[in-house]
mmCIF file of C-alpha atoms in Angstrom:
data_model
loop_
_atom_site.group_PDB
_atom_site.id
_atom_site.type_symbol
_atom_site.label_atom_id
_atom_site.label_comp_id
_atom_site.label_asym_id
_atom_site.label_seq_id
_atom_site.Cartn_x
_atom_site.Cartn_y
_atom_site.Cartn_z
ATOM 1 C CA UNK C 1225 -1.636 13.998 15.156
ATOM 2 C CA UNK C 1226 -0.418 17.260 16.693
ATOM 3 C CA UNK C 1227 3.147 16.546 15.549
ATOM 4 C CA UNK C 1228 2.158 15.402 12.065
ATOM 5 C CA UNK C 1229 3.198 11.788 12.648
ATOM 6 C CA UNK C 1230 1.410 9.103 10.673
ATOM 7 C CA UNK C 1231 1.207 5.377 11.373
ATOM 8 C CA UNK C 1232 1.724 3.432 8.156
ATOM 9 C CA UNK C 1233 -0.145 0.284 9.216
ATOM 10 C CA UNK C 1234 -0.933 -2.007 12.129
ATOM 11 C CA UNK C 1235 0.576 -5.488 12.155
ATOM 12 C CA UNK C 1236 -1.896 -8.086 13.330
ATOM 13 C CA UNK C 1237 -0.542 -11.636 13.430
ATOM 14 C CA UNK C 1238 -3.869 -13.235 12.517
ATOM 15 C CA UNK C 1239 -3.330 -16.334 10.358
ATOM 16 C CA UNK C 1240 -5.915 -16.947 7.668
ATOM 17 C CA UNK C 1241 -4.891 -20.536 6.902
ATOM 18 C CA UNK C 1242 -6.004 -21.916 10.292
ATOM 19 C CA UNK C 1243 -8.463 -24.807 9.765
ATOM 20 C CA UNK C 1244 -9.516 -25.388 13.397
ATOM 21 C CA UNK C 1245 -12.815 -23.470 13.875
ATOM 22 C CA UNK C 1246 -12.086 -22.336 17.446
ATOM 23 C CA UNK C 1247 -8.542 -21.186 16.653
ATOM 24 C CA UNK C 1248 -9.711 -19.578 13.421
ATOM 25 C CA UNK C 1249 -12.367 -17.591 15.279
ATOM 26 C CA UNK C 1250 -9.650 -16.194 17.571
ATOM 27 C CA UNK C 1251 -7.528 -15.134 14.585
ATOM 28 C CA UNK C 1252 -10.506 -13.424 12.937
ATOM 29 C CA UNK C 1253 -11.360 -11.696 16.213
ATOM 30 C CA UNK C 1254 -7.791 -10.459 16.606
ATOM 31 C CA UNK C 1255 -7.837 -8.987 13.115
ATOM 32 C CA UNK C 1256 -11.181 -7.285 13.738
ATOM 33 C CA UNK C 1257 -9.849 -5.709 16.935
ATOM 34 C CA UNK C 1258 -6.877 -4.372 14.971
ATOM 35 C CA UNK C 1259 -9.281 -2.997 12.349
ATOM 36 C CA UNK C 1260 -11.256 -1.226 15.076
ATOM 37 C CA UNK C 1261 -8.035 0.260 16.466
ATOM 38 C CA UNK C 1262 -6.882 1.313 12.994
ATOM 39 C CA UNK C 1263 -10.166 3.154 12.503
ATOM 40 C CA UNK C 1264 -9.704 4.993 15.804
ATOM 41 C CA UNK C 1265 -6.109 5.933 14.948
ATOM 42 C CA UNK C 1266 -6.873 6.842 11.297
ATOM 43 C CA UNK C 1267 -4.462 4.129 10.123
ATOM 44 C CA UNK C 1268 -5.188 2.953 6.564
ATOM 45 C CA UNK C 1269 -4.000 -0.669 6.733
ATOM 46 C CA UNK C 1270 -4.052 -3.771 8.926
ATOM 47 C CA UNK C 1271 -1.643 -6.605 8.084
ATOM 48 C CA UNK C 1272 -2.623 -10.287 8.325
ATOM 49 C CA UNK C 1273 -0.805 -13.498 7.353
ATOM 50 C CA UNK C 1274 -1.636 -16.338 4.964
ATOM 51 C CA UNK C 1275 1.169 -18.435 6.537
ATOM 52 C CA UNK C 1276 0.921 -22.203 5.948
ATOM 53 C CA UNK C 1277 -0.276 -24.935 3.627
ATOM 54 C CA UNK C 1278 -1.974 -27.680 5.639
ATOM 55 C CA UNK C 1279 -0.298 -31.102 5.370
ATOM 56 C CA UNK C 1280 -2.656 -33.623 3.799
ATOM 57 C CA UNK C 1281 -5.083 -30.958 2.597
ATOM 58 C CA UNK C 1282 -5.514 -29.971 -1.044
ATOM 59 C CA UNK C 1283 -3.682 -26.715 -1.715
ATOM 60 C CA UNK C 1284 -6.776 -25.161 -3.270
ATOM 61 C CA UNK C 1285 -8.803 -25.873 -0.125
ATOM 62 C CA UNK C 1286 -6.303 -24.020 2.068
ATOM 63 C CA UNK C 1287 -6.123 -21.144 -0.399
ATOM 64 C CA UNK C 1288 -9.922 -20.878 -0.533
ATOM 65 C CA UNK C 1289 -10.037 -20.729 3.279
ATOM 66 C CA UNK C 1290 -7.523 -17.875 3.278
ATOM 67 C CA UNK C 1291 -9.529 -16.015 0.637
ATOM 68 C CA UNK C 1292 -12.704 -16.525 2.660
ATOM 69 C CA UNK C 1293 -11.055 -15.072 5.758
ATOM 70 C CA UNK C 1294 -9.791 -12.108 3.773
ATOM 71 C CA UNK C 1295 -13.249 -11.484 2.362
ATOM 72 C CA UNK C 1296 -14.769 -11.559 5.855
ATOM 73 C CA UNK C 1297 -12.203 -9.091 7.168
ATOM 74 C CA UNK C 1298 -12.334 -6.894 4.095
ATOM 75 C CA UNK C 1299 -16.077 -6.462 4.391
ATOM 76 C CA UNK C 1300 -15.707 -5.735 8.106
ATOM 77 C CA UNK C 1301 -12.981 -3.172 7.385
ATOM 78 C CA UNK C 1302 -14.704 -1.370 4.515
ATOM 79 C CA UNK C 1303 -17.143 0.754 6.575
ATOM 80 C CA UNK C 1304 -14.240 1.700 8.884
ATOM 81 C CA UNK C 1305 -12.206 3.033 5.960
ATOM 82 C CA UNK C 1306 -9.506 0.416 6.563
ATOM 83 C CA UNK C 1307 -7.875 -1.965 4.067
ATOM 84 C CA UNK C 1308 -6.693 -5.427 5.087
ATOM 85 C CA UNK C 1309 -3.299 -6.217 3.559
ATOM 86 C CA UNK C 1310 -2.048 -9.789 3.177
ATOM 87 C CA UNK C 1311 1.717 -10.135 3.614
ATOM 88 C CA UNK C 1312 3.910 -12.435 1.537
ATOM 89 C CA UNK C 1313 4.906 -14.625 4.458
ATOM 90 C CA UNK C 1314 5.444 -18.183 5.628
ATOM 91 C CA UNK C 1315 4.843 -20.647 2.805
ATOM 92 C CA UNK C 1316 3.059 -18.004 0.727
ATOM 93 C CA UNK C 1317 6.043 -16.306 -0.907
ATOM 94 C CA UNK C 1318 5.342 -16.675 -4.630
ATOM 95 C CA UNK C 1319 2.918 -15.160 -7.087
ATOM 96 C CA UNK C 1320 1.369 -18.532 -7.973
ATOM 97 C CA UNK C 1321 -0.015 -18.759 -4.422
ATOM 98 C CA UNK C 1322 -0.535 -15.091 -3.598
ATOM 99 C CA UNK C 1323 -2.387 -13.909 -6.697
ATOM 100 C CA UNK C 1324 -5.188 -16.532 -6.550
ATOM 101 C CA UNK C 1325 -5.686 -15.914 -2.833
ATOM 102 C CA UNK C 1326 -5.998 -12.148 -3.339
ATOM 103 C CA UNK C 1327 -8.291 -12.555 -6.321
ATOM 104 C CA UNK C 1328 -10.405 -15.030 -4.388
ATOM 105 C CA UNK C 1329 -10.970 -12.536 -1.561
ATOM 106 C CA UNK C 1330 -13.334 -10.573 -3.816
ATOM 107 C CA UNK C 1331 -13.196 -7.435 -1.702
ATOM 108 C CA UNK C 1332 -12.078 -3.934 -2.599
ATOM 109 C CA UNK C 1333 -10.876 -3.584 0.998
ATOM 110 C CA UNK C 1334 -8.297 -6.368 0.631
ATOM 111 C CA UNK C 1335 -4.835 -5.672 -0.810
ATOM 112 C CA UNK C 1336 -1.208 -6.804 -0.583
ATOM 113 C CA UNK C 1337 1.815 -6.141 1.612
ATOM 114 C CA UNK C 1338 4.839 -7.055 -0.488
ATOM 115 C CA UNK C 1339 7.641 -8.387 1.681
ATOM 116 C CA UNK C 1340 10.083 -8.252 -1.208
ATOM 117 C CA UNK C 1341 12.723 -10.203 0.694
ATOM 118 C CA UNK C 1342 10.552 -13.307 0.792
ATOM 119 C CA UNK C 1343 9.651 -13.299 -2.904
ATOM 120 C CA UNK C 1344 13.294 -12.757 -3.856
ATOM 121 C CA UNK C 1345 14.454 -15.630 -1.645
ATOM 122 C CA UNK C 1346 11.788 -17.738 -3.350
ATOM 123 C CA UNK C 1347 13.612 -17.042 -6.624
ATOM 124 C CA UNK C 1348 11.362 -14.379 -8.147
ATOM 125 C CA UNK C 1349 12.820 -11.260 -9.729
ATOM 126 C CA UNK C 1350 11.340 -8.003 -8.382
ATOM 127 C CA UNK C 1351 10.015 -7.002 -11.816
ATOM 128 C CA UNK C 1352 8.217 -10.337 -12.197
ATOM 129 C CA UNK C 1353 6.624 -10.135 -8.746
ATOM 130 C CA UNK C 1354 5.542 -6.551 -9.371
ATOM 131 C CA UNK C 1355 4.085 -7.401 -12.773
ATOM 132 C CA UNK C 1356 1.535 -9.699 -11.180
ATOM 133 C CA UNK C 1357 1.159 -8.204 -7.700
ATOM 134 C CA UNK C 1358 1.701 -4.501 -8.333
ATOM 135 C CA UNK C 1359 -1.971 -3.666 -8.725
ATOM 136 C CA UNK C 1360 -2.643 -5.104 -5.262
ATOM 137 C CA UNK C 1361 0.425 -3.646 -3.484
ATOM 138 C CA UNK C 1362 -0.239 -0.955 -0.880
ATOM 139 C CA UNK C 1363 2.713 -1.413 1.491
ATOM 140 C CA UNK C 1364 6.256 -2.800 1.208
ATOM 141 C CA UNK C 1365 8.766 -4.405 3.589
ATOM 142 C CA UNK C 1366 12.457 -4.215 2.665
ATOM 143 C CA UNK C 1367 15.440 -6.027 4.199
ATOM 144 C CA UNK C 1368 18.647 -7.723 3.073
ATOM 145 C CA UNK C 1369 20.261 -11.041 3.944
ATOM 146 C CA UNK C 1370 22.831 -13.710 3.108
ATOM 147 C CA UNK C 1371 22.571 -17.516 2.985
ATOM 148 C CA UNK C 1372 23.623 -19.493 6.063
ATOM 149 C CA UNK C 1373 25.890 -22.397 5.092
ATOM 150 C CA UNK C 1374 24.215 -25.736 5.722
ATOM 151 C CA UNK C 1375 20.774 -24.224 6.323
ATOM 152 C CA UNK C 1376 17.655 -24.356 4.100
ATOM 153 C CA UNK C 1377 17.449 -21.579 1.503
ATOM 154 C CA UNK C 1378 14.761 -19.647 3.403
ATOM 155 C CA UNK C 1379 16.816 -19.526 6.637
ATOM 156 C CA UNK C 1380 19.142 -16.585 6.151
ATOM 157 C CA UNK C 1381 21.209 -14.105 8.156
ATOM 158 C CA UNK C 1382 19.883 -10.558 8.057
ATOM 159 C CA UNK C 1383 22.460 -7.905 7.187
ATOM 160 C CA UNK C 1384 22.499 -4.164 6.537
ATOM 161 C CA UNK C 1385 20.852 -3.054 3.313
ATOM 162 C CA UNK C 1386 23.334 -3.461 0.478
ATOM 163 C CA UNK C 1387 25.537 -5.956 2.335
ATOM 164 C CA UNK C 1388 23.547 -9.006 1.251
ATOM 165 C CA UNK C 1389 22.433 -10.580 -2.009
ATOM 166 C CA UNK C 1390 18.798 -9.449 -2.006
ATOM 167 C CA UNK C 1391 18.188 -7.008 -4.909
ATOM 168 C CA UNK C 1392 16.826 -4.186 -2.760
ATOM 169 C CA UNK C 1393 17.991 -1.477 -5.145
ATOM 170 C CA UNK C 1394 16.308 -3.211 -8.092
ATOM 171 C CA UNK C 1395 13.136 -3.563 -6.014
ATOM 172 C CA UNK C 1396 13.119 0.168 -5.288
ATOM 173 C CA UNK C 1397 13.600 0.912 -8.986
ATOM 174 C CA UNK C 1398 10.682 -1.348 -9.888
ATOM 175 C CA UNK C 1399 8.453 0.311 -7.303
ATOM 176 C CA UNK C 1400 9.321 3.863 -8.350
ATOM 177 C CA UNK C 1401 8.926 3.145 -12.056
ATOM 178 C CA UNK C 1402 5.679 1.306 -11.333
ATOM 179 C CA UNK C 1403 4.170 4.364 -9.661
ATOM 180 C CA UNK C 1404 4.044 2.912 -6.152
ATOM 181 C CA UNK C 1405 2.814 5.567 -3.690
ATOM 182 C CA UNK C 1406 3.115 3.800 -0.338
ATOM 183 C CA UNK C 1407 5.788 3.566 2.344
ATOM 184 C CA UNK C 1408 9.154 1.858 1.884
ATOM 185 C CA UNK C 1409 9.207 0.105 5.251
ATOM 186 C CA UNK C 1410 12.466 -1.103 6.776
ATOM 187 C CA UNK C 1411 11.854 -4.356 8.639
ATOM 188 C CA UNK C 1412 14.608 -5.063 11.169
ATOM 189 C CA UNK C 1413 13.795 -8.132 13.249
ATOM 190 C CA UNK C 1414 16.091 -7.536 16.205
ATOM 191 C CA UNK C 1415 13.537 -9.026 18.594
ATOM 192 C CA UNK C 1416 13.689 -12.411 16.863
ATOM 193 C CA UNK C 1417 17.333 -12.202 15.753
ATOM 194 C CA UNK C 1418 19.296 -10.597 18.621
ATOM 195 C CA UNK C 1419 22.616 -11.239 16.855
ATOM 196 C CA UNK C 1420 21.981 -8.661 14.107
ATOM 197 C CA UNK C 1421 23.103 -5.016 14.248
ATOM 198 C CA UNK C 1422 21.486 -2.702 16.770
ATOM 199 C CA UNK C 1423 18.832 -0.296 15.483
ATOM 200 C CA UNK C 1424 21.154 2.628 16.299
ATOM 201 C CA UNK C 1425 23.316 1.303 13.453
ATOM 202 C CA UNK C 1426 20.800 -0.203 11.038
ATOM 203 C CA UNK C 1427 18.220 2.609 10.995
ATOM 204 C CA UNK C 1428 20.567 5.478 10.028
ATOM 205 C CA UNK C 1429 22.206 3.188 7.470
ATOM 206 C CA UNK C 1430 18.821 2.411 5.936
ATOM 207 C CA UNK C 1431 17.889 6.088 5.743
ATOM 208 C CA UNK C 1432 21.176 6.931 4.032
ATOM 209 C CA UNK C 1433 21.216 4.136 1.478
ATOM 210 C CA UNK C 1434 17.499 4.399 0.694
ATOM 211 C CA UNK C 1435 17.914 8.090 -0.037
ATOM 212 C CA UNK C 1436 20.575 7.096 -2.564
ATOM 213 C CA UNK C 1437 18.426 4.333 -4.076
ATOM 214 C CA UNK C 1438 15.363 6.569 -4.371
ATOM 215 C CA UNK C 1439 17.315 9.430 -5.927
ATOM 216 C CA UNK C 1440 18.959 7.102 -8.434
ATOM 217 C CA UNK C 1441 15.553 5.628 -9.310
ATOM 218 C CA UNK C 1442 14.200 9.113 -10.041
ATOM 219 C CA UNK C 1443 11.810 9.262 -7.097
ATOM 220 C CA UNK C 1444 10.073 12.584 -6.535
ATOM 221 C CA UNK C 1445 8.203 13.109 -3.272
#
């Protein structure tokens, strides 16, 4: 606080799809502990995951369980001044799954973290995703990638922004024109993908190219 630094959000890994009661209770507890910490640190958002569709279970049942978990956490977070943000992640990468889950949460303290990479890989154009999810979007993850020959479409090699085929620039334009006021967060998963560029390379590159993208989109701080 003394140096004027702000924390954009806290990233809990709580998974709202979990059907097992004991495991689910642990995920809910983890998220609540992150909410408590966010309140203490004056952090506005706590990220959670939807993650998976349960084999053999009706899709709507899984989605309703996720919405129920979001509602529980949203109501817990509201008095603390914290918003729970659901990330487009795992098998939940398209508007047809994400919008109903967010609507079903029925809490003003539940919103959306748009990992734009995942929706683009799913085949959605940034403008189409924003059209349906923009009103919920409070935080954004940006990264670029290329297909890996012989691998499923969602398994990709992360590359520096602008070196892949993800429309990051178009995403930035959509966000700026849509009046988005949150952070443009660079997600660089070196921990899980040690083969990608070091942060000493990728971070300065991101800062440089994002400055160009934001200026070209007409962004004004």
